[in-house]
PDB file of C-alpha atoms in Angstrom:
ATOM      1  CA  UNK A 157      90.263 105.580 164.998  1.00  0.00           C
ATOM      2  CA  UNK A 158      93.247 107.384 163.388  1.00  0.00           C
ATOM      3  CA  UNK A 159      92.216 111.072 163.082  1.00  0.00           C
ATOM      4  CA  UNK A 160      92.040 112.626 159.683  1.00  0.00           C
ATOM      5  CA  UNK A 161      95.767 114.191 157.765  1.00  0.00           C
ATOM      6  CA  UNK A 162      94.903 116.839 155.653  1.00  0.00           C
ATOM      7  CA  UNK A 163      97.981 117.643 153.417  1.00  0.00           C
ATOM      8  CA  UNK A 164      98.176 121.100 151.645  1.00  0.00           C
ATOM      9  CA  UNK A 165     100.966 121.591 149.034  1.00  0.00           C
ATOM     10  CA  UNK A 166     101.111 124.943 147.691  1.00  0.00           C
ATOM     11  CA  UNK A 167     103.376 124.393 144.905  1.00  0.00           C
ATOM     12  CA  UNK A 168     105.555 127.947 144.508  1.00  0.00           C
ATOM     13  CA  UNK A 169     104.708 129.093 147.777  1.00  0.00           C
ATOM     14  CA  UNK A 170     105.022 126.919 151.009  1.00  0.00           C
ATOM     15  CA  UNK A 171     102.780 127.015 153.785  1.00  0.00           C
ATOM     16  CA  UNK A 172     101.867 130.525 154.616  1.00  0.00           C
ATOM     17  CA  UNK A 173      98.610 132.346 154.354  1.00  0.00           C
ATOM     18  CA  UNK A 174      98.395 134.693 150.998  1.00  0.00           C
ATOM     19  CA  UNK A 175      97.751 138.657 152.565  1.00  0.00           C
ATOM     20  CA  UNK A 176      94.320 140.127 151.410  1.00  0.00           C
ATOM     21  CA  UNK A 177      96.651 142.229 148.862  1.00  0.00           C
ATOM     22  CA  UNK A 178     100.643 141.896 148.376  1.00  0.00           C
ATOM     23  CA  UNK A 179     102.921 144.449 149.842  1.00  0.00           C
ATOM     24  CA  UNK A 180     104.621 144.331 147.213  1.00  0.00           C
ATOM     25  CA  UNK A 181     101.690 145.310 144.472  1.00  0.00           C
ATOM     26  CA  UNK A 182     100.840 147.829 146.746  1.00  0.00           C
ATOM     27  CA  UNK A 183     104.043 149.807 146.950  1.00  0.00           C
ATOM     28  CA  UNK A 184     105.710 148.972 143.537  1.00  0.00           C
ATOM     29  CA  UNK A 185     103.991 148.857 139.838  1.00  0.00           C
ATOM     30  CA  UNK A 186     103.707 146.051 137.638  1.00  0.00           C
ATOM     31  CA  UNK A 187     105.740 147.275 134.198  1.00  0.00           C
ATOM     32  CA  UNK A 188     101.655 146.480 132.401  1.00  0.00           C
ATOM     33  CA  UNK A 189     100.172 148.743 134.604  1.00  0.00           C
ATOM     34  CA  UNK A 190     102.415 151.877 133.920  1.00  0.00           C
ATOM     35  CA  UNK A 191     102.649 151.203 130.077  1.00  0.00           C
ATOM     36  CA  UNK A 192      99.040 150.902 130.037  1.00  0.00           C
ATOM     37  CA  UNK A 193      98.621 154.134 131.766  1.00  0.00           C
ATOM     38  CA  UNK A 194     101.426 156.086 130.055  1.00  0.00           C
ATOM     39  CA  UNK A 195      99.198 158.453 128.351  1.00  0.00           C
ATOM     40  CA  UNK A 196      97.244 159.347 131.914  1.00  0.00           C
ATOM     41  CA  UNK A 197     100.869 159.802 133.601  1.00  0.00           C
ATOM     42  CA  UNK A 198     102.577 161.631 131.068  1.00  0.00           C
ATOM     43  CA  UNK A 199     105.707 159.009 130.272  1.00  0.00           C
ATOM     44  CA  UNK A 200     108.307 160.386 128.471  1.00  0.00           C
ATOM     45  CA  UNK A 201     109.543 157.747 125.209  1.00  0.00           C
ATOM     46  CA  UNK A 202     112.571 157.609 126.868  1.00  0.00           C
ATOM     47  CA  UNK A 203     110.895 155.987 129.940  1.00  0.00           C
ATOM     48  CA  UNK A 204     108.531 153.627 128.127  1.00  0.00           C
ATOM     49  CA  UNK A 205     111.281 152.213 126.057  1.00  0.00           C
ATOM     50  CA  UNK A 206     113.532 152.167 129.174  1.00  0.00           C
ATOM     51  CA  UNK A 207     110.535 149.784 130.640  1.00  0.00           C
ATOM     52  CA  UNK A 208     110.064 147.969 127.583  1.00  0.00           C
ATOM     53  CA  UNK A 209     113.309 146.817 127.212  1.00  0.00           C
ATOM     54  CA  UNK A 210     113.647 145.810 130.826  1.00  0.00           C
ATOM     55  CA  UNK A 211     110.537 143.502 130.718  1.00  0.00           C
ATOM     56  CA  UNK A 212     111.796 141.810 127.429  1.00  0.00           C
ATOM     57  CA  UNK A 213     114.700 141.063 129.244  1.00  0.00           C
ATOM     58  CA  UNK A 214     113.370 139.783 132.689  1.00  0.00           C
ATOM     59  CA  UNK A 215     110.674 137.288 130.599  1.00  0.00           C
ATOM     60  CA  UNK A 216     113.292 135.197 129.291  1.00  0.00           C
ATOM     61  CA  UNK A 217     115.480 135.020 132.598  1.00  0.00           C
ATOM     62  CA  UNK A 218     111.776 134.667 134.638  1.00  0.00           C
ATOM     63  CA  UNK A 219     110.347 131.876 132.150  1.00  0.00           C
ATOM     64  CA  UNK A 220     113.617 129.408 132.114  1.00  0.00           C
ATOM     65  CA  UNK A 221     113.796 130.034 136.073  1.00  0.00           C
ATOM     66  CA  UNK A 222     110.067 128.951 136.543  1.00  0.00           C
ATOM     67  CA  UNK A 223     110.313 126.395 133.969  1.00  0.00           C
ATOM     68  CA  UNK A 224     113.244 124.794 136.267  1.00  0.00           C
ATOM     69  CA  UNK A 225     111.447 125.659 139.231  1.00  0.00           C
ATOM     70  CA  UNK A 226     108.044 123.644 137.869  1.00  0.00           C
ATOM     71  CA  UNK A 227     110.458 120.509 137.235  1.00  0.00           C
ATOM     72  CA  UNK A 228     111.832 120.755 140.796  1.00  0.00           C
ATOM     73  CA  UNK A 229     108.771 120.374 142.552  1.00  0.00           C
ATOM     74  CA  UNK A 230     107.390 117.759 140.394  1.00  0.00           C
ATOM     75  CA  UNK A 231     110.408 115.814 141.193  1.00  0.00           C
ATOM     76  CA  UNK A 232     109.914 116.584 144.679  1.00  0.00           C
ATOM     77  CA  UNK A 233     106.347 115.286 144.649  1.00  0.00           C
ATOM     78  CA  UNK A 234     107.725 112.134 143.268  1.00  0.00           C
ATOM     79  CA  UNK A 235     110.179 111.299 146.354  1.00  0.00           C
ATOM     80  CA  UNK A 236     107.735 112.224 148.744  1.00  0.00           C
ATOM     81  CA  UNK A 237     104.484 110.145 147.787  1.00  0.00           C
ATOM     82  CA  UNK A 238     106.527 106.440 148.077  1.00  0.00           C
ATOM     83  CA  UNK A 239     105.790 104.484 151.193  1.00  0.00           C
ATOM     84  CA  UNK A 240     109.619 105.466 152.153  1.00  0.00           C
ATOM     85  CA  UNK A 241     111.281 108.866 151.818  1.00  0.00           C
ATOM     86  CA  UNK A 242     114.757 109.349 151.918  1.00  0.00           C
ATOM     87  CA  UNK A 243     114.559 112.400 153.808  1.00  0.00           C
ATOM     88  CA  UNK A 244     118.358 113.404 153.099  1.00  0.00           C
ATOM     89  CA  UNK A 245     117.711 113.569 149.173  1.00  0.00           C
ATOM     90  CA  UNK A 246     114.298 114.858 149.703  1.00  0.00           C
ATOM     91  CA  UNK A 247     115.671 118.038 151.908  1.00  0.00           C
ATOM     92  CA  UNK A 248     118.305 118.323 149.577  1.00  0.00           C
ATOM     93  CA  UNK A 249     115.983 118.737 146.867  1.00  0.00           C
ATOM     94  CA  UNK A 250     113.503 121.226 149.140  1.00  0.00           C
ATOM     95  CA  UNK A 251     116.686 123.152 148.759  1.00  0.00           C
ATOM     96  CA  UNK A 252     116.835 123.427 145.447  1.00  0.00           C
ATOM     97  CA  UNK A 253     113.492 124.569 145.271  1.00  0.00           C
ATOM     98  CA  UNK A 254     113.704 127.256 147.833  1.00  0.00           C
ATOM     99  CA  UNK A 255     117.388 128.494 145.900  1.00  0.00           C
ATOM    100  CA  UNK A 256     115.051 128.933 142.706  1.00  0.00           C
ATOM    101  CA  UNK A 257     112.364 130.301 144.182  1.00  0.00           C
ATOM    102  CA  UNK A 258     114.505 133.086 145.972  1.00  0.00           C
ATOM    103  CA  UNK A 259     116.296 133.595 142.674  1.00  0.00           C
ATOM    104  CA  UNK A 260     112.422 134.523 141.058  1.00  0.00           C
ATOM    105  CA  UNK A 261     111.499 136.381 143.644  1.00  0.00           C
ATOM    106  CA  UNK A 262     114.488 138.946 143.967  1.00  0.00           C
ATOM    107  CA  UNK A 263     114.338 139.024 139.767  1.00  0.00           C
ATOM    108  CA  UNK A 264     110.979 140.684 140.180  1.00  0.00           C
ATOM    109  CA  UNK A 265     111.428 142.631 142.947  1.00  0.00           C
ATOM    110  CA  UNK A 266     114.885 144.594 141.690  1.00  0.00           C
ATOM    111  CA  UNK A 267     112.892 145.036 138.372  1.00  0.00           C
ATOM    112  CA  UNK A 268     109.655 146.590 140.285  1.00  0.00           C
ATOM    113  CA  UNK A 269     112.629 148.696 142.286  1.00  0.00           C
ATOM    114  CA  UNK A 270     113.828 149.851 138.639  1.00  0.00           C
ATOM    115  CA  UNK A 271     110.382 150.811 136.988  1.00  0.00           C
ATOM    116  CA  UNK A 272     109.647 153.127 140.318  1.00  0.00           C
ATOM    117  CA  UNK A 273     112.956 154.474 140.315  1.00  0.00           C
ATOM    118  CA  UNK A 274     112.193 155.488 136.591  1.00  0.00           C
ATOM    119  CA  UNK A 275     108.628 157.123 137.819  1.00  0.00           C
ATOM    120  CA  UNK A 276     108.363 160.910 139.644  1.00  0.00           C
ATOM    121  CA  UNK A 277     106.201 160.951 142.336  1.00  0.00           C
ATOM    122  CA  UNK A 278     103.550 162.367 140.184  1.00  0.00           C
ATOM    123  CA  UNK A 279     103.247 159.990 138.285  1.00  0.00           C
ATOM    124  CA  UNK A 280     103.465 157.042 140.874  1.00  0.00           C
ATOM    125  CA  UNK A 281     100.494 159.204 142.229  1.00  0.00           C
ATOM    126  CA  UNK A 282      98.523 158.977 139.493  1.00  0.00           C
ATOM    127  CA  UNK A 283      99.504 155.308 138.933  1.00  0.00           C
ATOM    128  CA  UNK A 284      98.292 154.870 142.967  1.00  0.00           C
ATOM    129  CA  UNK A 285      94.511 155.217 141.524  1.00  0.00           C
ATOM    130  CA  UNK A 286      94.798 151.936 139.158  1.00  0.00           C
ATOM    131  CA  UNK A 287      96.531 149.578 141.985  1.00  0.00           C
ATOM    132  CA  UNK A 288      93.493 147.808 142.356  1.00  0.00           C
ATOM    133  CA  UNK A 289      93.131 146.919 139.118  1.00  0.00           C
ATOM    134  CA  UNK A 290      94.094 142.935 138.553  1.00  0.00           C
ATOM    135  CA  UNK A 291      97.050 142.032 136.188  1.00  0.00           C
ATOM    136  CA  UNK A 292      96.668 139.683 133.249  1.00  0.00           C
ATOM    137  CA  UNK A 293      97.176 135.917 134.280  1.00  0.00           C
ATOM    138  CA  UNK A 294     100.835 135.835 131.816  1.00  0.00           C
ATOM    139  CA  UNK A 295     101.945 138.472 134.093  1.00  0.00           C
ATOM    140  CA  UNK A 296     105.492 137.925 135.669  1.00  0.00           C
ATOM    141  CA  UNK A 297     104.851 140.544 138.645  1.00  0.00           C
ATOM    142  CA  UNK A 298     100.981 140.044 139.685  1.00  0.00           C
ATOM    143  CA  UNK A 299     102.342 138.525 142.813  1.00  0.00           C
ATOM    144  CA  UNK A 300     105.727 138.376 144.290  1.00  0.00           C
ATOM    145  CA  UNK A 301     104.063 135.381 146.422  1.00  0.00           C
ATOM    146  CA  UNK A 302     103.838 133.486 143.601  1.00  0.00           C
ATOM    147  CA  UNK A 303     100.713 131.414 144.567  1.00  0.00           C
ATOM    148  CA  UNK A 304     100.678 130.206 140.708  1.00  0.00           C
ATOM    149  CA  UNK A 305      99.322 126.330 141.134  1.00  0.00           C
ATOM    150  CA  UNK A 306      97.724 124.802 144.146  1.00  0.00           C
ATOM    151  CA  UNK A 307      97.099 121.021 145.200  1.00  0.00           C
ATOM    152  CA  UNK A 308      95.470 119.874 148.284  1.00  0.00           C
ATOM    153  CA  UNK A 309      96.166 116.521 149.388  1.00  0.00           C
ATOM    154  CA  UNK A 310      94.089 114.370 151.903  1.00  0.00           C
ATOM    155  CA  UNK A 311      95.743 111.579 153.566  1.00  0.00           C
ATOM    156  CA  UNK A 312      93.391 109.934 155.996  1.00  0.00           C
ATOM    157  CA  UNK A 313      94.106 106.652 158.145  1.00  0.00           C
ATOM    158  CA  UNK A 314      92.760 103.246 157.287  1.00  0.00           C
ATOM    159  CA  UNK A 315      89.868 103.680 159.158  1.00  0.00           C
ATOM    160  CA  UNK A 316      88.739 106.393 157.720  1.00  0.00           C
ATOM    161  CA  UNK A 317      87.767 104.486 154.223  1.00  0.00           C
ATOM    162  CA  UNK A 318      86.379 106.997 151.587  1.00  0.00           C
ATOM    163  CA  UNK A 319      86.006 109.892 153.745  1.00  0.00           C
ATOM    164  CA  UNK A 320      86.282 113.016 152.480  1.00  0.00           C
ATOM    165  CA  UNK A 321      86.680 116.717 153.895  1.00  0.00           C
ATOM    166  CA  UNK A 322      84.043 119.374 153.274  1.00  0.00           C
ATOM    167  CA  UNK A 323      85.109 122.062 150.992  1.00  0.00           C
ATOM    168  CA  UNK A 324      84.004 125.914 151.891  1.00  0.00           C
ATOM    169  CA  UNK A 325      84.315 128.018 149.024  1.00  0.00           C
ATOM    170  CA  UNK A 326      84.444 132.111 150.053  1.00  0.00           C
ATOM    171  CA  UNK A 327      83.189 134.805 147.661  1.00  0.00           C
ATOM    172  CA  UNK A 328      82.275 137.805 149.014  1.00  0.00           C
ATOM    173  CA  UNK A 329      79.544 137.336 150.991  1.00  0.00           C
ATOM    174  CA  UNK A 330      78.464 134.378 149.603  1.00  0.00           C
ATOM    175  CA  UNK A 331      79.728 130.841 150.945  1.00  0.00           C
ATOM    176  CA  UNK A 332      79.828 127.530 148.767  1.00  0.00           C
ATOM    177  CA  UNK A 333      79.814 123.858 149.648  1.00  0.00           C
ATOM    178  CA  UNK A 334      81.593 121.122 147.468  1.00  0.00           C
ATOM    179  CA  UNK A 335      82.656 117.479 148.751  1.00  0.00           C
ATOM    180  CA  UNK A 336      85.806 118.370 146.500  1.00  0.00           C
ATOM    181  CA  UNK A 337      88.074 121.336 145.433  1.00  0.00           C
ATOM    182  CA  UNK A 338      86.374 123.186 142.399  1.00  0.00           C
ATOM    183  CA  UNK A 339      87.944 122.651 139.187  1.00  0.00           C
ATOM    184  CA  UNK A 340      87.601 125.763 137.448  1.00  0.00           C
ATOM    185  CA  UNK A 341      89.086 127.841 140.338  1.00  0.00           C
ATOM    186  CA  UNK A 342      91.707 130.114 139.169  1.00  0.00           C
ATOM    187  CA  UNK A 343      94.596 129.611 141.720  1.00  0.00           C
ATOM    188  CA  UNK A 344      94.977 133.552 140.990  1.00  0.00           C
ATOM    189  CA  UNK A 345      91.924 134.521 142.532  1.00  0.00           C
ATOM    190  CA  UNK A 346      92.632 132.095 145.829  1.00  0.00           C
ATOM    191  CA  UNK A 347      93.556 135.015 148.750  1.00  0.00           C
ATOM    192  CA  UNK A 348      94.052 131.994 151.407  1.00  0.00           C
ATOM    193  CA  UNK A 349      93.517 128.492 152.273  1.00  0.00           C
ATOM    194  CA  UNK A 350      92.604 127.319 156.092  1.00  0.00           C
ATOM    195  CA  UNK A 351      92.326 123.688 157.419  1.00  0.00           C
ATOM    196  CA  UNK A 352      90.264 123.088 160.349  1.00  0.00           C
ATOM    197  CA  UNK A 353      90.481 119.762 162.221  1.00  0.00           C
ATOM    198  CA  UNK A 354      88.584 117.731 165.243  1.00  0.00           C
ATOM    199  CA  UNK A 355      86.686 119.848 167.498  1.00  0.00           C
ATOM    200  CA  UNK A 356      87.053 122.962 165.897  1.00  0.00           C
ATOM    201  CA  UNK A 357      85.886 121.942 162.419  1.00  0.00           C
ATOM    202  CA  UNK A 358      82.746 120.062 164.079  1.00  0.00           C
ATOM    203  CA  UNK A 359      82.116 122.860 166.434  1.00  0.00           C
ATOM    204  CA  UNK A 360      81.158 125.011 163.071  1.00  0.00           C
ATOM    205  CA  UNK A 361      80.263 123.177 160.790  1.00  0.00           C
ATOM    206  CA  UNK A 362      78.490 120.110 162.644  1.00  0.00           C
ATOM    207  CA  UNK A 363      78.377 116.811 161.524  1.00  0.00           C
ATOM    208  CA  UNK A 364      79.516 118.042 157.850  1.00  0.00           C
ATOM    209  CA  UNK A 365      83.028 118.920 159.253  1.00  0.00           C
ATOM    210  CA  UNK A 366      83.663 115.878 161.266  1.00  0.00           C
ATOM    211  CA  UNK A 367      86.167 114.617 158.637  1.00  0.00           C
ATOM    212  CA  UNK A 368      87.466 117.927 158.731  1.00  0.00           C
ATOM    213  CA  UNK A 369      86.729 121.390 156.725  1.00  0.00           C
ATOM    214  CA  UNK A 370      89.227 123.109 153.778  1.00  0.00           C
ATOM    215  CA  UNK A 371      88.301 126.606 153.613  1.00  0.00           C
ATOM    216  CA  UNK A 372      89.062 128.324 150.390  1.00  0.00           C
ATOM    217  CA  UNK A 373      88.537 132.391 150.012  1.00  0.00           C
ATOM    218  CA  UNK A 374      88.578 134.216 147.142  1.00  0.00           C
ATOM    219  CA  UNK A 375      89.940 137.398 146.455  1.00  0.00           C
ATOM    220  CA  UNK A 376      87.595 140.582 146.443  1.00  0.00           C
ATOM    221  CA  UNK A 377      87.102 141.674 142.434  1.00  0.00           C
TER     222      UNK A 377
END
């Protein structure tokens, strides 16, 4: 019997595992968190506009990039679920993912560089108490990872007829059980996704995790 595929695509954001917070959220600041704070850190008008008109700038750039970026992988999808991939035209379009992925990324990091470069140290300090504090879901610079749409994927062989993985749902303390992914799960709030197969999946989860487990936690609010 053909053993189980379990296929993760993480649209925007490959194949690695999310960190607990981003590195970059934790030494930079999102241009909503400082404006919403400029009263607490004392902004001049001359730095809030100087912020202002940076963002309104970046959104247009950052929305027609993602906008081409969203079309790329869908098209991507497409040449990759026939029975037979041309795997010269599908690399080649991988590519042009990746390019406009890169392109995103450094867009928001030289504009985080910018807004700190703009802030004293006082008032970086200040902003270091509200770092925790979770950006709207329209923001451009929540996450330079980018984790913005998920889809899992199971393949399984012929054998394995209408099998299905369990699904282990992480918040907190508290762990969840579903026979598929939840619905209303806001790929935002997803800190990491972990596939366990064969032995290891039975060895935990016993007879539920013999078609193998997708484990699914949820970032700390």
């Amino acid at each position: 019997m053909k053993k189980q595929t379990l296929i993760l695509l993480m649209l925007l954001a490959a194949t690695y595992v999310v960190p607990a917070q981003d590195i970059f959220q934790q030494k930079l600041y999102a241009p909503e968190l400082v404006l919403k704070y400029r009263e607490e850190t004392g902004l001049s008008n001359d730095q809030v506009e100087k912020i202002k008109t940076l963002y309104s700038s970046e959104l247009t750039v950052y929305n027609n990039k993602k906008w081409d970026l969203d079309a790329a992988m869908v098209k991507l999808e497409q040449m990759i679920s026939g029975p037979s991939v041309d795997t010269k035209a599908a690399n080649a379009q991988l590519e042009k993912c990746l390019t406009l992925e890169t392109e995103i990324k450094k867009m928001k990091l030289s504009m985080l560089i910018t807004i700190k470069n703009l802030l004293t140290p006082a008032q970086q300090t200040k902003l270091d108490a509200h770092k925790d504090e979770p950006m709207s879901e329209s923001s451009i610079t929540t996450s330079l990872n980018d984790n913005q749409r998920v889809v899992v994927r199971v393949r399984q062989g012929p054998e394995a007829g209408s099998k299905k993985p369990l699904y282990v749902i992480v918040n907190g303390d508290t762990r969840k059980t579903a026979d598929d992914m939840p619905a209303d799960i806001n790929p935002d709030s997803i800190e990491s996704i972990e596939v366990l197969k064969g032995e290891s999946a039975a060895s935990v989860y016993g007879k539920w995790g013999e078609n193998g487990v997708i484990i699914v936690k949820l970032k700390k609010k």
